[in-house]
Coordinates of C-alpha atoms in Angstrom, one line a residue:
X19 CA 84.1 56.5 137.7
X20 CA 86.1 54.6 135.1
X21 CA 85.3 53.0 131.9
X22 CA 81.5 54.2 131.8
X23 CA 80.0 54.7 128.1
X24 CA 76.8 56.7 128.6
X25 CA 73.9 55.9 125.4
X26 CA 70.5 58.2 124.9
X27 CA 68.1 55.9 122.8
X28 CA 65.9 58.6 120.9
X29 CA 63.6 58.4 118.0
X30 CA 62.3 55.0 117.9
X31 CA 63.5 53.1 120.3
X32 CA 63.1 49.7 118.7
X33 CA 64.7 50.8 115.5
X34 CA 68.0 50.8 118.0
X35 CA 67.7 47.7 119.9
X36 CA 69.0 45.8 116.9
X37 CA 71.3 42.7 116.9
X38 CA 74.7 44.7 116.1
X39 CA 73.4 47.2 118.6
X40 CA 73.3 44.2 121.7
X41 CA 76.7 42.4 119.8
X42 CA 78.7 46.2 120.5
X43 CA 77.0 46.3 124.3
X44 CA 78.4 42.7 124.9
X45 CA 81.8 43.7 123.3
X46 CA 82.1 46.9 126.0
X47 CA 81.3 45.1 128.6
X48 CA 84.0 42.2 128.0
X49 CA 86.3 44.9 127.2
X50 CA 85.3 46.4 131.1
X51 CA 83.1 49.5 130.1
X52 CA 79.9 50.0 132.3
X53 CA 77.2 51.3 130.0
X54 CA 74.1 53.5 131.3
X55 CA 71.0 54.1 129.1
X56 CA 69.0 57.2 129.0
X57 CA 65.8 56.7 126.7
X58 CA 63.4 59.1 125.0
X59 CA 60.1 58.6 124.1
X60 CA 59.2 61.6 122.3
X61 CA 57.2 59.5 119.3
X62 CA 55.8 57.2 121.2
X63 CA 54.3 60.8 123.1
X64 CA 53.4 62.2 120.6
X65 CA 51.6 59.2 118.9
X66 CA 49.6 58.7 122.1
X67 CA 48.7 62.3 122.3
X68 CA 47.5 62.2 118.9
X69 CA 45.3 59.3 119.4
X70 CA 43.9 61.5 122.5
X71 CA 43.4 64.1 120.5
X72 CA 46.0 66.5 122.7
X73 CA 47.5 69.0 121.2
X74 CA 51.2 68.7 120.4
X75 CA 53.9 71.8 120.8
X76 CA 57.0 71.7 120.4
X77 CA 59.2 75.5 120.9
X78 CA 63.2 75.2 120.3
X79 CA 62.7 71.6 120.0
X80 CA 61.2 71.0 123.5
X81 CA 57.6 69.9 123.8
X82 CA 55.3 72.4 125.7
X83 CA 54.3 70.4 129.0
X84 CA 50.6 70.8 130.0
X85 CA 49.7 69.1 133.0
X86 CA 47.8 66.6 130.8
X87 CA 51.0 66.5 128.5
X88 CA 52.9 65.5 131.8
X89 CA 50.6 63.0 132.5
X90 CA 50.4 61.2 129.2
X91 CA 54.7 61.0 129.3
X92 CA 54.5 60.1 132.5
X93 CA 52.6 56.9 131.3
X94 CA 54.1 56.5 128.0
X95 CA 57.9 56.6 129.4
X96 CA 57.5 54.6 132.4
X97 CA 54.4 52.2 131.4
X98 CA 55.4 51.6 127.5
X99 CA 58.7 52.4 126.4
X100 CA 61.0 51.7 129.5
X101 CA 59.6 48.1 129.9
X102 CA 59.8 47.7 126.0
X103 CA 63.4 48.5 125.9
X104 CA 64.4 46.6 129.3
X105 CA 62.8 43.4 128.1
X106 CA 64.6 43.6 125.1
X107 CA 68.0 44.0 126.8
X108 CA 67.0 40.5 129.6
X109 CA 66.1 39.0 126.2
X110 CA 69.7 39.4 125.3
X111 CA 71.2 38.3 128.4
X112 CA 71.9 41.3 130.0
X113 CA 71.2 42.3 133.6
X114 CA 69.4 45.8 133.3
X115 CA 67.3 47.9 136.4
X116 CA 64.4 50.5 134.8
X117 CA 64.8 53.6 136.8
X118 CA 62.3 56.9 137.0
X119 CA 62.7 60.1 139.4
X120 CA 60.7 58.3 142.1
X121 CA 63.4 55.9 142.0
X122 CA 65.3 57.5 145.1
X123 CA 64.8 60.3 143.3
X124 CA 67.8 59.7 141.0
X125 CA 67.0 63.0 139.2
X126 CA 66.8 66.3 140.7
X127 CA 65.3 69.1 138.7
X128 CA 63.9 72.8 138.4
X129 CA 61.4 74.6 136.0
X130 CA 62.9 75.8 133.0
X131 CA 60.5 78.2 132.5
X132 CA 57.3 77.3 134.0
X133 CA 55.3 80.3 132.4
X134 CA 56.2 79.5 128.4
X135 CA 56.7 75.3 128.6
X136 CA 54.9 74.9 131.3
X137 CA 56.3 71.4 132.9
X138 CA 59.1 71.2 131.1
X139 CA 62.3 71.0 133.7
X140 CA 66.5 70.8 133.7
X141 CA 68.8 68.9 135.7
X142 CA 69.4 69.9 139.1
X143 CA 71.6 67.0 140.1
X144 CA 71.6 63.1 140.0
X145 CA 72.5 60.6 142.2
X146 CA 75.7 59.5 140.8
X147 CA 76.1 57.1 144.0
X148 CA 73.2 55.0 143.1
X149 CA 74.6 55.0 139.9
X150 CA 77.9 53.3 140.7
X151 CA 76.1 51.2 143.0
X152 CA 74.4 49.7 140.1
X153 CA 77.5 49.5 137.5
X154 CA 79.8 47.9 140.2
X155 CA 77.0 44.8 140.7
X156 CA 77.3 44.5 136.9
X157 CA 73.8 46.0 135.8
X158 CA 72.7 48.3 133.0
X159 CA 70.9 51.2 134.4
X160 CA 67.6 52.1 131.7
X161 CA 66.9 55.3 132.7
X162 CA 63.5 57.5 131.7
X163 CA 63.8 61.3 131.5
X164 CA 61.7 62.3 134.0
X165 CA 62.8 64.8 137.3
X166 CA 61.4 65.8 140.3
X167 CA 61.9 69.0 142.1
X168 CA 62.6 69.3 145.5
X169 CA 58.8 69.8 146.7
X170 CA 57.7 66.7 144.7
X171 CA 56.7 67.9 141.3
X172 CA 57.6 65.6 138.2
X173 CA 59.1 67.1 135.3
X174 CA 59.2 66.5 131.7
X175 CA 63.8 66.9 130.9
X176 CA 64.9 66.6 127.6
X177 CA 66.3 63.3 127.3
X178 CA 69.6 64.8 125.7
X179 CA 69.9 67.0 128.9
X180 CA 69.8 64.0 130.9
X181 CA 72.0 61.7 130.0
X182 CA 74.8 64.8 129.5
X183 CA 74.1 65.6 133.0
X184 CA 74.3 61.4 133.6
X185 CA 77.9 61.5 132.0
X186 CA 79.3 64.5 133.6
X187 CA 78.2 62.7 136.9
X188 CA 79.8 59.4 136.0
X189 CA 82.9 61.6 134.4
X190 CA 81.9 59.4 131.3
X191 CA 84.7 58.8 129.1
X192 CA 82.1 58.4 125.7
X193 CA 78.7 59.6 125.4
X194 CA 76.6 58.4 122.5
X195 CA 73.1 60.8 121.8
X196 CA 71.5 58.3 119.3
X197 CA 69.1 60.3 116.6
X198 CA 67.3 58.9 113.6
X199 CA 70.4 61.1 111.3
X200 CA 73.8 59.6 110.9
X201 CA 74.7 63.0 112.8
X202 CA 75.0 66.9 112.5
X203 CA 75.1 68.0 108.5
X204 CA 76.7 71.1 106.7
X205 CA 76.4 71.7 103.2
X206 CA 74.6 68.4 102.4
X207 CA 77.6 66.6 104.4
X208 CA 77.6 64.9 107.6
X209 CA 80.5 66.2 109.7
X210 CA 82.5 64.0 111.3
X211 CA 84.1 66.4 114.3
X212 CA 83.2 69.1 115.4
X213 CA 84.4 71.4 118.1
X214 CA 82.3 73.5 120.7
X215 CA 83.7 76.5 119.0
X216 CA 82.4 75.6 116.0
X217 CA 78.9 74.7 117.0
X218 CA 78.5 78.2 118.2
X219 CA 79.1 79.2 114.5
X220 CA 77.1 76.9 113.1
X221 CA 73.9 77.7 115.7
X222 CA 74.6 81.7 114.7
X223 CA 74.6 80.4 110.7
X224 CA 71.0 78.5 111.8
X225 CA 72.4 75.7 110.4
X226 CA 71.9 74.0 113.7
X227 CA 68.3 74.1 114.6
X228 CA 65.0 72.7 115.6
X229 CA 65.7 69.3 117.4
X230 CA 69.1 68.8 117.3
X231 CA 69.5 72.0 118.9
X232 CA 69.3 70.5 122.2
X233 CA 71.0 67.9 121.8
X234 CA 74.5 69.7 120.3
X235 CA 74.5 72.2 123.2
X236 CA 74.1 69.3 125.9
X237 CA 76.8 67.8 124.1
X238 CA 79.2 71.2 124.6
X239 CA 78.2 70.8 128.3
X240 CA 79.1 67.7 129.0
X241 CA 82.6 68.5 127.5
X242 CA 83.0 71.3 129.4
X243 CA 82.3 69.7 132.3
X244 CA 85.2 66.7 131.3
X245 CA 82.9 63.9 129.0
X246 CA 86.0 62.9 126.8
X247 CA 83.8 62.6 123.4
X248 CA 79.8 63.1 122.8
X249 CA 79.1 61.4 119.6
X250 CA 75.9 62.5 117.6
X251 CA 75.2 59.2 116.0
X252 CA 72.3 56.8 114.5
X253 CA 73.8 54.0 115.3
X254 CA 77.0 53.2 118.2
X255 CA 78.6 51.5 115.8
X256 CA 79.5 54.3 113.7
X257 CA 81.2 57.5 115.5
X258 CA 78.6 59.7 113.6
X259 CA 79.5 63.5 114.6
X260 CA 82.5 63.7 117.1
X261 CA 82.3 66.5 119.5
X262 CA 85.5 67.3 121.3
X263 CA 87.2 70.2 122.7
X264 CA 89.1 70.8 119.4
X265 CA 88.6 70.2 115.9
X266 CA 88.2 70.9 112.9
X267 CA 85.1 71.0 110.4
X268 CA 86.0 67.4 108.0

């Protein structure tokens, strides 16, 4: 599909939903560009576990998924943070549809590793025709970062994973991974480009790490599988880190 600029909100998701953030999704749209929205919820998780007293684990920047853990995102994603963020966007005149994996089960996925996360899952596949069913009537689909495998089970994705997989379905031409950094830093800089070669230096070097781990090598995937640009970002006004095919370290 053409024209389709795929957005992950992460960190907190109110600190995106700013003025020049609805002024830049008005300006796409008159320009022609279908946008989807992939949200996280990870703080908003985490602050609810906390205030359940629920232990919170995170290994190579995914959180360990208990069945209670599960339970609690469940709620959190779909009962707190997707109506937040979809509210926001009707506030701003702008016709949106708030979709989970029980939502014709737009998100396929499998166990990661069952025995050491628990819950925790990967894409399988998603339903790219529902998808363009929805961008071609002119709404903004808010998808939450939740799967379902094949016999029924939910599963806790890593929202990075998912809107990668989202983009390579749509054959996105832009993919923005909002984070609460202006992007992917090296020597006390923020880079501006990078290439997929070079991220496999710089995850050798350990200078990528921890939480944005995830998020750079969703972005390789995506642009193996023909995303144009995945831009590692705080903000979609700025183009934060560019990852692209080539390039060079600036």
């Amino acid at each position: 599909m053409k024209n389709v600029i795929v957005i992950k909100m992460g960190g907190i998701a109110s600190d995106n939903l700013t003025k020049s953030f609805f002024k830049q999704i008005h300006e796409w749209q008159k320009q022609g560009k279908k946008v989807v929205i992939i949200h996280g919820g990870g703080h908003y998780i985490s602050k609810m576990m906390m205030r359940l007293d629920v232990p919170v684990l995170i290994q190579d920047g995914l959180r360990v998924t208990t069945e209670e853990t599960l339970n609690i995102a469940k709620m959190v994603l779909i009962g707190q943070v997707q109506p937040m963020i979809t509210t926001r966007f009707q506030q701003e005149r702008l016709s949106v549809v708030g979709l989970n994996a029980s939502c014709s089960q737009i998100i396929t996925g499998e166990f990661l590793n069952e025995k050491g996360l628990g819950a925790v899952g990967e894409v399988k596949q998603i339903d790219a025709e529902l998808l363009e069913q929805l961008l071609q009537a002119k709404y903004i689909p808010i998808i939450a970062p939740l799967g379902l495998t094949e016999s029924g089970e939910w599963l806790n994705i890593n929202a990075d994973h998912v809107a990668c997989k989202v983009a390579e379905a749509l054959h996105a031409e832009k993919l923005y991974l909002l984070t609460d950094v202006p992007g992917v830093k090296k020597d006390n800089q923020w880079l501006t480009q990078l290439s997929t070669f070079e991220i496999s230096k710089l995850k050798q070097a350990k200078i990528i790490s921890g939480g944005m781990l995830p998020k750079v090598e969703s972005a390789v995937s995506a642009i193996k599988a023909g995303v144009k640009e995945v831009h590692i970002t705080n903000k979609i006004q700025h183009t934060g880190t560019m990852i692209t095919s080539k390039g060079v370290l600036v």
